[in-house]
PDB file of C-alpha atoms in Angstrom:
ATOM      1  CA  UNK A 265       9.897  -9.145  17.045  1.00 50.00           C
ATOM      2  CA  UNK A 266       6.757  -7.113  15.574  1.00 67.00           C
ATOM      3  CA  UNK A 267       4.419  -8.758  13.271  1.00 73.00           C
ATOM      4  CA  UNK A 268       3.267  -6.439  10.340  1.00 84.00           C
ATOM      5  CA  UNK A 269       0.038  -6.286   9.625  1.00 86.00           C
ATOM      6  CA  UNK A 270      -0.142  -6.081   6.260  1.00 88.00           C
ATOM      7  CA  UNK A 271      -1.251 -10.018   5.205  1.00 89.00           C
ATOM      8  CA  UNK A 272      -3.735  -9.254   7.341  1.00 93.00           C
ATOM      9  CA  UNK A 273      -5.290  -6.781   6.001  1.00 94.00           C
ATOM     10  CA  UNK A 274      -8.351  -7.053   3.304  1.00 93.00           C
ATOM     11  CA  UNK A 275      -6.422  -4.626   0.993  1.00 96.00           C
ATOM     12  CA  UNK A 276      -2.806  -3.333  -0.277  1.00 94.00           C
ATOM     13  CA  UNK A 277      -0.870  -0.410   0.797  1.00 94.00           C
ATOM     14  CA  UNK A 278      -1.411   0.404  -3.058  1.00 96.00           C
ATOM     15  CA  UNK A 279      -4.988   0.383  -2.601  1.00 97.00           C
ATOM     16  CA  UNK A 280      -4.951   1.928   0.601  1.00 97.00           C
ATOM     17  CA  UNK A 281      -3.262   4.711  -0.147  1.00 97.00           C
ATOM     18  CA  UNK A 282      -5.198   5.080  -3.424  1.00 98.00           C
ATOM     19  CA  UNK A 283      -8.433   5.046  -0.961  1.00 98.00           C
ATOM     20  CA  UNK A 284      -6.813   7.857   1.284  1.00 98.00           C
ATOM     21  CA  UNK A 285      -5.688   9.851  -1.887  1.00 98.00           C
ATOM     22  CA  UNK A 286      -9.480  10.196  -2.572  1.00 98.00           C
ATOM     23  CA  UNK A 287     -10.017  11.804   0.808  1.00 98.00           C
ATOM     24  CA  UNK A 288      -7.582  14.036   0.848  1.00 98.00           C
ATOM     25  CA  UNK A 289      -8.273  17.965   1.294  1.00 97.00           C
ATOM     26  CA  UNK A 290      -6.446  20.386  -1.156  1.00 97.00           C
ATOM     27  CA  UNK A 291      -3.754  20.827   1.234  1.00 98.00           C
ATOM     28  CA  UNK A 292      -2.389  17.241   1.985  1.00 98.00           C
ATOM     29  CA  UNK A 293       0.196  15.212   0.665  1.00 98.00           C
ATOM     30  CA  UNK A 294       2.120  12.105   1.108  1.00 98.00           C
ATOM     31  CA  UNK A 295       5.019  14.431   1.856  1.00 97.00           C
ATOM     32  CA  UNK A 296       3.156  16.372   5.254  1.00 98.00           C
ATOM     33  CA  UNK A 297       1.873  13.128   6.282  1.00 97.00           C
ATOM     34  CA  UNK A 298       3.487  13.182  10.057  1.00 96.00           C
ATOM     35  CA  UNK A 299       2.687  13.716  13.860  1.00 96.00           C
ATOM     36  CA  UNK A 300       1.322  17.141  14.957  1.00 95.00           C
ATOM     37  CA  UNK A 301       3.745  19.530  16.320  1.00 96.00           C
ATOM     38  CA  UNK A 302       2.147  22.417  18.252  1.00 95.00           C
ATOM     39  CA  UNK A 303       5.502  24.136  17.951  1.00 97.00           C
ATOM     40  CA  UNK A 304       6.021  24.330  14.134  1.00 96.00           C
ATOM     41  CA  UNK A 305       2.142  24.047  13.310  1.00 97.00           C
ATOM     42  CA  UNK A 306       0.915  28.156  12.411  1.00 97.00           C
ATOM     43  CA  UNK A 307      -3.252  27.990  12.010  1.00 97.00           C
ATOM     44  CA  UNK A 308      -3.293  30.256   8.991  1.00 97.00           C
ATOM     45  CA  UNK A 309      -0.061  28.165   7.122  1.00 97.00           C
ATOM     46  CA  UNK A 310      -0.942  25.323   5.339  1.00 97.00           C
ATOM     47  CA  UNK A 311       2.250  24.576   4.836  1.00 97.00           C
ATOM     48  CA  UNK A 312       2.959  23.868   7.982  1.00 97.00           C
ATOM     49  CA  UNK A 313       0.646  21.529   8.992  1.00 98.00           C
ATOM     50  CA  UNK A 314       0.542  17.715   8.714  1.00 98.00           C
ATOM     51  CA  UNK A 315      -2.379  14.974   8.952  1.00 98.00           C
ATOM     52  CA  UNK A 316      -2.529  11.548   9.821  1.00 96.00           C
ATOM     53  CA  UNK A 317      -4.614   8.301   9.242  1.00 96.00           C
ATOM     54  CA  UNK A 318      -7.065   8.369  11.512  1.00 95.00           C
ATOM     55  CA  UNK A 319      -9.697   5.594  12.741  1.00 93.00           C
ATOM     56  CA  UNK A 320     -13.121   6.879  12.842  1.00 93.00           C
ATOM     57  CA  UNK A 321     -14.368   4.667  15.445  1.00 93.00           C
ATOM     58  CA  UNK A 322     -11.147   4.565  17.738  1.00 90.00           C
ATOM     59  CA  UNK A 323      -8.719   1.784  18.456  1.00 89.00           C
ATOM     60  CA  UNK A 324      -9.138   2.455  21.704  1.00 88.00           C
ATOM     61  CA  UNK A 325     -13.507   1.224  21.454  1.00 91.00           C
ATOM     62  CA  UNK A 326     -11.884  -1.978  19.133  1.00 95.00           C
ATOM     63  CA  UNK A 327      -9.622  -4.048  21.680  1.00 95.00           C
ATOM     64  CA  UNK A 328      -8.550  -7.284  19.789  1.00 95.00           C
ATOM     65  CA  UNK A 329      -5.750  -9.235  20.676  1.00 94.00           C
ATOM     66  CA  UNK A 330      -4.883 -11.281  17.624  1.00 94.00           C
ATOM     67  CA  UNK A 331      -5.384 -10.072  13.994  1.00 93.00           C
ATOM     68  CA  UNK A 332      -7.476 -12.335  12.944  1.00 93.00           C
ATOM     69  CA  UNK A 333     -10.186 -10.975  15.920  1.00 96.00           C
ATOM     70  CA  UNK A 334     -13.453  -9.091  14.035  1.00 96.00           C
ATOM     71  CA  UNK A 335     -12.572  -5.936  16.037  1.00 97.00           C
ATOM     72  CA  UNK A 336      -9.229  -5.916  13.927  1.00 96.00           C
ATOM     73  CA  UNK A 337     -11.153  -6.235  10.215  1.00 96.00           C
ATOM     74  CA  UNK A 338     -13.376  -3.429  11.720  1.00 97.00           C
ATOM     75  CA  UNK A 339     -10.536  -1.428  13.087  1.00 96.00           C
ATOM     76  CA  UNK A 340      -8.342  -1.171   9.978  1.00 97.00           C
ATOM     77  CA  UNK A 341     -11.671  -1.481   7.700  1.00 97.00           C
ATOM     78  CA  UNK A 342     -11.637   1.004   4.752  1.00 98.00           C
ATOM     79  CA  UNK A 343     -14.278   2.270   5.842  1.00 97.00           C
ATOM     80  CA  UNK A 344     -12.989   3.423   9.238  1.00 97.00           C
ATOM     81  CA  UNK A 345      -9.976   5.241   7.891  1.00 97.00           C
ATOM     82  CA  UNK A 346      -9.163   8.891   7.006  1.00 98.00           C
ATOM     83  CA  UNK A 347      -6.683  10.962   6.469  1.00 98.00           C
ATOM     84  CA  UNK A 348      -7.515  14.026   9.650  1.00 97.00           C
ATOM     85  CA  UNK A 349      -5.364  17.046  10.076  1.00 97.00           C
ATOM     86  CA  UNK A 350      -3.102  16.020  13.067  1.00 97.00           C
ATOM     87  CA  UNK A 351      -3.990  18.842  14.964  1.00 95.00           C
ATOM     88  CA  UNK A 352      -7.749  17.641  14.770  1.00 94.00           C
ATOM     89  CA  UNK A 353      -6.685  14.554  15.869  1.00 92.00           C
ATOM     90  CA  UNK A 354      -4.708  15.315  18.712  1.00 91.00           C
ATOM     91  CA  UNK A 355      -7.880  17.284  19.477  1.00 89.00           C
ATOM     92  CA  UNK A 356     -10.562  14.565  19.447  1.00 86.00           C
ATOM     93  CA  UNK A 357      -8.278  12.595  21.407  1.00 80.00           C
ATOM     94  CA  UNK A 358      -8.776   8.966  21.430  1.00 53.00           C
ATOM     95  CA  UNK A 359     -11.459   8.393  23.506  1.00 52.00           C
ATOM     96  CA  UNK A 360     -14.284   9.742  21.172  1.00 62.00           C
ATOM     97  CA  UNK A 361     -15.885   8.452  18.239  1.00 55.00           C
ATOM     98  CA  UNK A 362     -15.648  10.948  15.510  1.00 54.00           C
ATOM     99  CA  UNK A 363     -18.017  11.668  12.998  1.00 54.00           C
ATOM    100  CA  UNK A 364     -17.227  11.872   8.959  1.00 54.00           C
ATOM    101  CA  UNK A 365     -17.755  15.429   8.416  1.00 51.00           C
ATOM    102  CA  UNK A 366     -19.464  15.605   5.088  1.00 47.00           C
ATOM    103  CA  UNK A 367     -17.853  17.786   2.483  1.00 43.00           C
TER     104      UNK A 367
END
């Protein structure tokens, strides 16, 4: 049986999604919030693409093993959350700490 994370978190889904809202670009919604397909995805369609939340500093460079563990807070911190085309994120991979690119 999973454990959700949510009364773990500093913040509500309400407030988190506000946060993300704010970071949007023009283009994305709640409704092509979704894994990257490379076989629907067209570069120079907008409307086909999709984005997901993405953890600046990855997971992956935050092991924890129990939610209450500091890499956790810092993992699912506000502050280390964006919303990231999916194809950008399939990109960067997992392994690499990305960089806010400034707007």
């Amino acid at each position: 049986m999973g454990i959700s994370i949510i009364k773990y978190l500093p913040y509500s889904i309400k407030e988190l999604k506000c946060y993300l809202e704010n970071k949007f670009e023009s283009w994305m919604t709640w409704n092509n919030w979704g894994a990257y397909n490379k076989y629907t995805w067209i570069d120079n369609d907008q409307s086909t693409w999709t984005w997901n939340i993405d953890h600046i500093i990855p997971q992956s460079n935050l092991p924890y093993s129990l939610m209450t563990d500091d890499n956790f807070k810092k993992c699912w911190s506000l502050d280390n959350l964006r919303p990231l085309s999916a194809k950008q994120n399939v990109l960067d991979g997992i392994n690499r700490v990305r960089h806010i690119k400034e707007k």
